[in-house]
Coordinates of C-alpha atoms and ligand atoms in Angstrom, one line a residue:
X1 CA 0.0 0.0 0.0
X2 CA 2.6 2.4 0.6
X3 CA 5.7 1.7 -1.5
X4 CA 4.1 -0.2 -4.3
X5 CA 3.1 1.1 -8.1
X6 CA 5.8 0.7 -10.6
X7 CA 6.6 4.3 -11.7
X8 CA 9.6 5.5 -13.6
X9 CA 11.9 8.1 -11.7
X10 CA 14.9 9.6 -12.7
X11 CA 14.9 12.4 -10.5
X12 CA 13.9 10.4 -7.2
X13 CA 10.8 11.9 -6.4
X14 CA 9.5 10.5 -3.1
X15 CA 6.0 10.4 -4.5
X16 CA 4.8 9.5 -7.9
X17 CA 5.1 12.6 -10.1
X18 CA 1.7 13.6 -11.5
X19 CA 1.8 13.5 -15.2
X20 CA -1.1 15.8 -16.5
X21 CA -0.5 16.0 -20.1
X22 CA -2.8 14.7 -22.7
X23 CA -0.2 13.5 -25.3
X24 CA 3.6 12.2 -25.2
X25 CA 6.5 13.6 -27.5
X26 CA 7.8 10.6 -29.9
X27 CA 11.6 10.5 -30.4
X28 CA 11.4 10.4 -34.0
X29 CA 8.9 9.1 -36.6
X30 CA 10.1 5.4 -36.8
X31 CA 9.6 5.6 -32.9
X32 CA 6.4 7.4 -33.0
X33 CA 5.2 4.0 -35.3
X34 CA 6.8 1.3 -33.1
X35 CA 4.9 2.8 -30.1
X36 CA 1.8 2.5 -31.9
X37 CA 2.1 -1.2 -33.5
X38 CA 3.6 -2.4 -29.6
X39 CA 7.1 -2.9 -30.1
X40 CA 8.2 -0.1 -28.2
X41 CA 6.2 0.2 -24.9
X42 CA 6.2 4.0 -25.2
X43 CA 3.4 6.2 -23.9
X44 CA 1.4 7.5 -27.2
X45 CA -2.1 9.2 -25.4
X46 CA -3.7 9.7 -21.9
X47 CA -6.7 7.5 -22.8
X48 CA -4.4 4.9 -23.9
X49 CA -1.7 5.3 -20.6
X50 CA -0.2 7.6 -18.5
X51 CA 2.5 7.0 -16.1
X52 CA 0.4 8.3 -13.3
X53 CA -2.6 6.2 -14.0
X54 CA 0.2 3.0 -14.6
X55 CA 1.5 3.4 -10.7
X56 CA -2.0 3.1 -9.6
X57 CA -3.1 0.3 -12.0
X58 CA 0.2 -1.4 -11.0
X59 CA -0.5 -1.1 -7.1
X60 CA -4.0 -2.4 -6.8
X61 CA -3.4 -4.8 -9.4
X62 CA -0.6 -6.2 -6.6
X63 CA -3.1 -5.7 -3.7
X64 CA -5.7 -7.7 -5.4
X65 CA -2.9 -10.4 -6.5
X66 CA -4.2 -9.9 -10.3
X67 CA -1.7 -9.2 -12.9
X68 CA -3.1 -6.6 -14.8
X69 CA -5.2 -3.2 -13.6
X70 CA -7.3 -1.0 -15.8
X71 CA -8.2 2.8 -14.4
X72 CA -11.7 3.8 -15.2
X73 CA -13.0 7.3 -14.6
X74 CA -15.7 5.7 -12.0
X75 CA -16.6 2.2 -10.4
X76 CA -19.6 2.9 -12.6
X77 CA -17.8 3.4 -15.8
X78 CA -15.9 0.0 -14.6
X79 CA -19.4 -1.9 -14.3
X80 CA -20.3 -0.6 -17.9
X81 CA -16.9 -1.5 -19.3
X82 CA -17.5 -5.1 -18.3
X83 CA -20.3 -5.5 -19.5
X84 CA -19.8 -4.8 -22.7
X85 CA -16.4 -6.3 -23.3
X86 CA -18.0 -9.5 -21.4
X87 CA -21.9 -10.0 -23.1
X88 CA -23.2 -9.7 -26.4
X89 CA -26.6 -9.8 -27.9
X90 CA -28.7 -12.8 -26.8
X91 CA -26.5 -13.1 -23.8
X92 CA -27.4 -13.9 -19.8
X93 CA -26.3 -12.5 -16.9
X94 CA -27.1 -13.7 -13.1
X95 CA -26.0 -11.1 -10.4
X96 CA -27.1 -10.5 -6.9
X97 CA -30.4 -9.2 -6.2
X98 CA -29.0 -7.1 -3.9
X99 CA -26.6 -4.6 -5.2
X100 CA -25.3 -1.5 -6.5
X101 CA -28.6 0.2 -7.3
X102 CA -27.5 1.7 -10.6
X103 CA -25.3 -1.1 -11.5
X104 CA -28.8 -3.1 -11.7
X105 CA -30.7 0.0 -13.4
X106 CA -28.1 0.1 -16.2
X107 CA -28.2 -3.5 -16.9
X108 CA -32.3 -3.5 -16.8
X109 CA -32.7 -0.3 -18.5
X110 CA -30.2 0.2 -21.2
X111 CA -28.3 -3.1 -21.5
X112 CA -31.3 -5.0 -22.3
X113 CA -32.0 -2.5 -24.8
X114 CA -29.1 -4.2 -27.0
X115 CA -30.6 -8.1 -26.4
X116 CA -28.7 -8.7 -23.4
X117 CA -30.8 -10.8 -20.2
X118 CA -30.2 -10.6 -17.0
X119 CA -31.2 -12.5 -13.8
X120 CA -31.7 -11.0 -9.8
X121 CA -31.5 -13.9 -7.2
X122 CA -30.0 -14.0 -3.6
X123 CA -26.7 -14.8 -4.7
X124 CA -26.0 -15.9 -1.2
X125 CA -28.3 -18.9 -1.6
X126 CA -26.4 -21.4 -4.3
X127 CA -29.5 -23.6 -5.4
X128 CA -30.9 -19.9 -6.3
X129 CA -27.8 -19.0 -8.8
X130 CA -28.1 -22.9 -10.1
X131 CA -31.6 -22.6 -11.0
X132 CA -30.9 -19.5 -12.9
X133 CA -28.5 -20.5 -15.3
X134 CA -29.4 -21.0 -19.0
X135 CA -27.9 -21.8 -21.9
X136 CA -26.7 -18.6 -23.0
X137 CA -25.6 -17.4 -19.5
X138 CA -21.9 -15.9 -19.6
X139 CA -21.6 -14.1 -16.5
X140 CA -22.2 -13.8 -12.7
X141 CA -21.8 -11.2 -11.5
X142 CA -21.5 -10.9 -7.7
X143 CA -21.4 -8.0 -5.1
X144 CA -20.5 -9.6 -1.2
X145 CA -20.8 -8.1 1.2
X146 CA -24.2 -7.3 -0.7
X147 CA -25.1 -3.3 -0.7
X148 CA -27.3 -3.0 1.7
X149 CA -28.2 -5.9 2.7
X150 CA -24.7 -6.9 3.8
X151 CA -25.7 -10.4 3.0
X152 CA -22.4 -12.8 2.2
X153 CA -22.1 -15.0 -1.2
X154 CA -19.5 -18.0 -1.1
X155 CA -17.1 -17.0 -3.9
X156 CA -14.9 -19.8 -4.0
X157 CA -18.2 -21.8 -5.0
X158 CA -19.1 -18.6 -7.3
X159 CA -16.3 -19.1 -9.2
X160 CA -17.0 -23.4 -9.5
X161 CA -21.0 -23.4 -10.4
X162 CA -19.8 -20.4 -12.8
X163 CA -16.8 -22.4 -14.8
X164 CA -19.0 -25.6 -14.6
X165 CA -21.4 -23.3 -16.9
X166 CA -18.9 -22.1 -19.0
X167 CA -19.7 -18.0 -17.8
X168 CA -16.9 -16.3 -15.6
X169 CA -17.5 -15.0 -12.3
X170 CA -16.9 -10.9 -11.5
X171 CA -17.2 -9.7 -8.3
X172 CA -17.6 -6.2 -7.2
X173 CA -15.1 -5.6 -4.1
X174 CA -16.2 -2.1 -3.1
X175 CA -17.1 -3.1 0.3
X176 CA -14.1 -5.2 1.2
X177 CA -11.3 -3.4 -1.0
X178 CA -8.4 -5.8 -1.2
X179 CA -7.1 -5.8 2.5
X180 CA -10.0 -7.5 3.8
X181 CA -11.0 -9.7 0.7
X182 CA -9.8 -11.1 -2.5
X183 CA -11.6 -12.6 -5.2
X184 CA -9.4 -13.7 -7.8
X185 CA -7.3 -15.8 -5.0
X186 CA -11.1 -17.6 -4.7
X187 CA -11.1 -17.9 -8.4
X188 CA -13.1 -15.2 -9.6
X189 CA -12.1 -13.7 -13.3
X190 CA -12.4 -10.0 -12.8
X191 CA -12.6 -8.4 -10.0
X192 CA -13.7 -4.6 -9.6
X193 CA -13.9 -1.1 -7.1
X194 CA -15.0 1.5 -7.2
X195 CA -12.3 3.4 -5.3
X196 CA -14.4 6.3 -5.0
X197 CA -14.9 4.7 -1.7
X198 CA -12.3 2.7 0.5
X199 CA -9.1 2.8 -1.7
X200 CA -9.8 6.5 -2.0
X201 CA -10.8 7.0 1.3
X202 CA -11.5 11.0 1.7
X203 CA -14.8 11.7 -0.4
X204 CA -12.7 13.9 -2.5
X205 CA -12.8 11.7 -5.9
X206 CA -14.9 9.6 -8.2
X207 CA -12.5 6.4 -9.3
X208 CA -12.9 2.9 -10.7
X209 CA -10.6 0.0 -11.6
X210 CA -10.7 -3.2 -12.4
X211 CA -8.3 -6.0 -11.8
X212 CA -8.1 -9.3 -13.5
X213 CA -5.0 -12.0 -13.4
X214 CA -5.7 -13.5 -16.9
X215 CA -3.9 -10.9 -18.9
X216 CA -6.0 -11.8 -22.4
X217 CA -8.7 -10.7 -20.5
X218 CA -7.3 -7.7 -19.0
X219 CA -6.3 -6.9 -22.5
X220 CA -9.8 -7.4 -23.8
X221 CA -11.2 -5.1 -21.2
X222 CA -8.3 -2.6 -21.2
X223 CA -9.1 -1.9 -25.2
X224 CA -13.0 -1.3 -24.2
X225 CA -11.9 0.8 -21.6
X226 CA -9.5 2.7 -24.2
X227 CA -12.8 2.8 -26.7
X228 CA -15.4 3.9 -24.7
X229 CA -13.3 6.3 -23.0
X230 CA -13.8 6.3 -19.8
X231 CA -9.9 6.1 -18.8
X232 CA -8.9 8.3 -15.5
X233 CA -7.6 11.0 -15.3
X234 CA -3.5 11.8 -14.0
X235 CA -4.9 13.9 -11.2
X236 CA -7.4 11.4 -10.2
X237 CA -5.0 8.7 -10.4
X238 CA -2.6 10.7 -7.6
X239 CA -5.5 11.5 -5.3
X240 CA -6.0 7.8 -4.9
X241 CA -2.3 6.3 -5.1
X242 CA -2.2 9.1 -1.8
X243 CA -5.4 7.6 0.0
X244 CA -4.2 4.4 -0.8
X245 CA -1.0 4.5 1.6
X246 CA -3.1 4.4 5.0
X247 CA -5.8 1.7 3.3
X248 CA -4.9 -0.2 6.4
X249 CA -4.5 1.9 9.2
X250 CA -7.9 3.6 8.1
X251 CA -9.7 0.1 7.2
X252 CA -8.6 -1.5 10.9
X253 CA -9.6 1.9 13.0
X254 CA -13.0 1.5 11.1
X255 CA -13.8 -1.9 11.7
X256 CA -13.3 -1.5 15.5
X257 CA -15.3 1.0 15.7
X258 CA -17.9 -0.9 13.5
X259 CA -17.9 -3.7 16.1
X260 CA -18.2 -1.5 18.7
X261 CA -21.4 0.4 17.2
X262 CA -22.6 -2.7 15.7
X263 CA -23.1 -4.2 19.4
X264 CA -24.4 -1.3 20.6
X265 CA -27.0 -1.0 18.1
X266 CA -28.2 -4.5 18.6
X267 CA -28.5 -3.9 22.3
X268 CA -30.5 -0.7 21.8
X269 CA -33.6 -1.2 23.1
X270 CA -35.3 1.1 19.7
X271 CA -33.5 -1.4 17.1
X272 CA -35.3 -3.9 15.3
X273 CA -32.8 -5.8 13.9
X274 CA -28.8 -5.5 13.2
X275 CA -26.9 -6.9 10.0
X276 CA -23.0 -7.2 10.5
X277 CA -21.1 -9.4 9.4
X278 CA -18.8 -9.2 12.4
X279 CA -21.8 -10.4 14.9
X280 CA -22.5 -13.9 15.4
X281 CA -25.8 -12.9 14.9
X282 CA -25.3 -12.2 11.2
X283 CA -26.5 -15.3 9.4
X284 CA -22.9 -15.8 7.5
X285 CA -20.9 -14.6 10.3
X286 CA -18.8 -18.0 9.9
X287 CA -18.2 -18.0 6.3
X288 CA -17.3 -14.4 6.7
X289 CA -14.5 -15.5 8.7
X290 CA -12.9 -18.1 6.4
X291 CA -14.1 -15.2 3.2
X292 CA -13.0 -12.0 4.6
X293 CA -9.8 -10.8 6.9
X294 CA -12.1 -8.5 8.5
X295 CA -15.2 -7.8 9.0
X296 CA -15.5 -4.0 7.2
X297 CA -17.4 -1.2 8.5
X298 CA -20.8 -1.1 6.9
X299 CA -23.3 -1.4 9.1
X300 CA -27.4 -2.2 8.0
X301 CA -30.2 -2.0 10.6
X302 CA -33.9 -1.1 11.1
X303 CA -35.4 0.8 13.9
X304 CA -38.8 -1.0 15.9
X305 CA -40.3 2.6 14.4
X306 CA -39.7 1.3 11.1
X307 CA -38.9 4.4 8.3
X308 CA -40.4 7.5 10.3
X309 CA -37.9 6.5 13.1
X310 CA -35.2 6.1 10.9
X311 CA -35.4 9.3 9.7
X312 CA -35.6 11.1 13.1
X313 CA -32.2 9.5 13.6
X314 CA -31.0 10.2 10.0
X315 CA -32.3 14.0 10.9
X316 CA -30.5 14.5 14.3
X317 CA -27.3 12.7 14.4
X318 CA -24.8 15.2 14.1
X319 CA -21.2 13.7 13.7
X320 CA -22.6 11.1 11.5
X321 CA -23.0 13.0 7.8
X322 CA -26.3 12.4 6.0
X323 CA -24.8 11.5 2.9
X324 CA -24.6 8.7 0.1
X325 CA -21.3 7.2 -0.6
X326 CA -19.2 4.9 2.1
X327 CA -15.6 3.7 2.8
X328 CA -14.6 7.5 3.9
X329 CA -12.9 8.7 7.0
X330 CA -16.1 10.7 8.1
X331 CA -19.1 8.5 9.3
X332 CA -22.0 8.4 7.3
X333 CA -25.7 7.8 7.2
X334 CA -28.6 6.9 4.7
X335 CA -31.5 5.6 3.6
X336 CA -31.2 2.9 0.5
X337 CA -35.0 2.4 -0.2
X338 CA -35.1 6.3 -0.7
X339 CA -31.7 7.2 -1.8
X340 CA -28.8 5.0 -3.1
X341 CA -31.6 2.1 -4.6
X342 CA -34.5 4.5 -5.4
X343 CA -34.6 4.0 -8.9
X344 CA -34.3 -0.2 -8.1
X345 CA -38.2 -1.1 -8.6
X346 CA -40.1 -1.6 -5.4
X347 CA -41.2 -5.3 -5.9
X348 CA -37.4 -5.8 -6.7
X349 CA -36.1 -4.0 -3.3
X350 CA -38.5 -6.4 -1.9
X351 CA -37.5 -9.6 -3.1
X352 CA -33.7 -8.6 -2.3
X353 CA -34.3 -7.8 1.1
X354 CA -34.1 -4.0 1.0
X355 CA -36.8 -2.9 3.6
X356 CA -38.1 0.4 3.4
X357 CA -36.5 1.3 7.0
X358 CA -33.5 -0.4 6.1
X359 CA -30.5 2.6 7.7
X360 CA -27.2 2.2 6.1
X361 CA -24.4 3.3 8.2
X362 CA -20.5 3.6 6.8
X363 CA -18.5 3.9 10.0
X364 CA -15.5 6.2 9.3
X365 CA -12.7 6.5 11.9
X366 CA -13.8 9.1 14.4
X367 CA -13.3 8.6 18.2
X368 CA -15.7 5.9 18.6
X369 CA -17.4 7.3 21.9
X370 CA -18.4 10.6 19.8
X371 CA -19.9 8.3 17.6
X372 CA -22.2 6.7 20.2
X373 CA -22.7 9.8 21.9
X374 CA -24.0 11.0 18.5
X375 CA -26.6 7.7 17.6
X376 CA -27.6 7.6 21.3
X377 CA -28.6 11.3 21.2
X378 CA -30.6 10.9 17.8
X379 CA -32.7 7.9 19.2
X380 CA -34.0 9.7 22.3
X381 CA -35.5 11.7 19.8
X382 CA -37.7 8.8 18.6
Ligands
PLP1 C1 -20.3 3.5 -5.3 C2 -20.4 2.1 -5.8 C3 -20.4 1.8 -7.2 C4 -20.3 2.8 -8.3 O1 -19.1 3.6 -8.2 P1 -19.0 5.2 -8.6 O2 -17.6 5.4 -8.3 O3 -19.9 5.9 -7.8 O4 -19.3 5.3 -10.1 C5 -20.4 0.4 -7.5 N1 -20.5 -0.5 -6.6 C6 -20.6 -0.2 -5.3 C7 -20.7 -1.4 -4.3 C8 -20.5 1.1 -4.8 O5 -20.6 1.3 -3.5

């Protein structure tokens, strides 16, 4: 996390430069044309490379223990890069019912404009993903722990049922980011972030990458990326090889304090229910263990008031920031059936578990006492 990223340096800069230039000089005309047919590595265009966007491609591609990493300007532009290096027309996709909100609006909106199918199921549930496959099915496409369910999908037998069908397995790592979990050591093909959250850390930037360790593929999906254009950006690219340093030191203060909160909440006497994975009341708390090296910090619960008292919390915490996004430093609070999975259609959020007083909580690392302080005070106001 801190020393890795391949970057030239000739002047021993102590950080990696930022290179924000849209287009790199050519030595000469022959050298100009071996660049562009591969024999010379050279960089040629920002969209195509950039030595700033390489350091960070080349660092979480090591954290993820992939071999190749491709930069995308968001996790969303990642999601829509995969799919359409990954499916063509008449093809079938199973993912879980409970993610990404947009990620599923995309897919179910536009995607299947173009003749492409796609399948929700609790993903967490094998028999559920078995009795989904078809014939034409090419992907699975998985998101654990699931957004906001925080419900946990066994990867390592992802990535079997999905080679037994001839489809490959991507998994969207967002929650985890690599120090807590790692697909492609459990077999999955792609593996994704959007580093807008975790890797990033400080809500300051909107980044995706994707890492794979089959480098056809990564050159398959790099090339998309290159096409569709949504390749970072050099200053982008620095903001996150910076957040990236204290990943761990961030990731481990967080998921203390999640525990700590997370057993709080389930003692509160105005708490319905608690889902974390780091209870042994969470219903894959063992599989978690053996999964994950860590438990994270998202936190899902649902107040005995149901929505209306969720929302006098949501209204008067006041160190928790009502906000979407996660993965941050600063703590923060929402509702999904409202906000991050509003456009998700209701009979969907249903069947996926997504109650409409469903409170998603992204612990950040604050002192943790403030933070109870600051929940305890906005539940006497129920
Ligand atoms: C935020 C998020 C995305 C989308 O990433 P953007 O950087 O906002 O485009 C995808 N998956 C998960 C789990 C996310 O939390």
């Amino acid at each position: 996390m801190i020393h890795g990223g391949e970057f030239d340096n000739p002047l021993g800069s102590a950080t990696v430069p930022i290179y924000q230039t849209s287009t790199f000089i050519f030595e000469n005309a022959d050298h100009g044309a071996r660049c562009f047919s591969g024999e010379d590595d050279g960089y040629i265009y920002t969209r195509i490379g950039n030595p700033t966007i390489h350091a960070l491609e080349t660092l979480v591609a090591d954290l993820e223990g992939g071999s190749e990493g491709i930069a995308t300007s968001s996790g969303m532009a990642a999601v829509n890069t995969l799919y359409m290096a990954l499916l063509s027309q008449g093809d079938h996709m199973i993912s879980s019912a409970a993610v990404y909100g947009p990620s599923r609006v995309v897919m179910e909106q536009h995607w299947a404009r173009f003749g492409v199918e796609s399948t929700y199921v609790n993903t967490a549930n094998p028999d559920e993903i078995l009795a989904a496959f078809k014939p034409n099915t090419r992907l699975l496409y998985v998101e654990t722990p699931a957004n906001p369910t925080m419900d946990i999908t066994d990867l390592q037998l992802c990535a079997k049922i999905a080679h037994e069908h001839n489809a490959l397995l991507v998994v969207d790592n967002t929650f985890c980011s690599p120090y807590l979990q790692r697909p492609l050591e459990l077999g999955a093909d792609a593996v994704f972030h959007s580093m807008t959250k975790f890797l990033n850390g400080h809500a300051d930037i909107v980044a995706g990458m994707i890492i794979t360790k089959d480098k056809a593929l990564g050159k398959k999906l790099r090339g998309m990326m290159v096409n569709m254009g949504c390749n970072m950006d050099p200053h982008q690219a620095y903001m996150v090889i910076r957040g990236v340093k204290t990943l761990g030191i961030r990731i481990e203060r967080s998921q203390q304090n999640a525990l700590t909160i997370a057993r709080f909440l389930e003692s509160h006497p105005k708490v319905a229910w608690v889902k974390y994975p780091g209870l042994e009341s969470h219903p894959q708390h063992e599989l978690a263990k053996i999964q994950m090296h860590g438990f994270g910090s998202m936190i899902s619960f649902e107040l005995k008031g149901g929505l209306d008292a969720g929302k006098v919390l949501m209204n008067n915490v006041k160190v928790a920031i009502l906000a979407v996004s996660l993965g941050g430093v600063e703590t923060l609070i929402q509702h999904p059936a409202s906000m991050t999975h509003s456009k998700v259609s209701h009979d969907a959020k249903v069947k996926a578990g997504i109650s409409d007083g469903l409170v998603r909580y992204s612990v950040g690392i604050e002192d943790v006492d403030d933070l109870i302080d600051d929940l305890k005070e906005g539940l006497d106001k129920i």
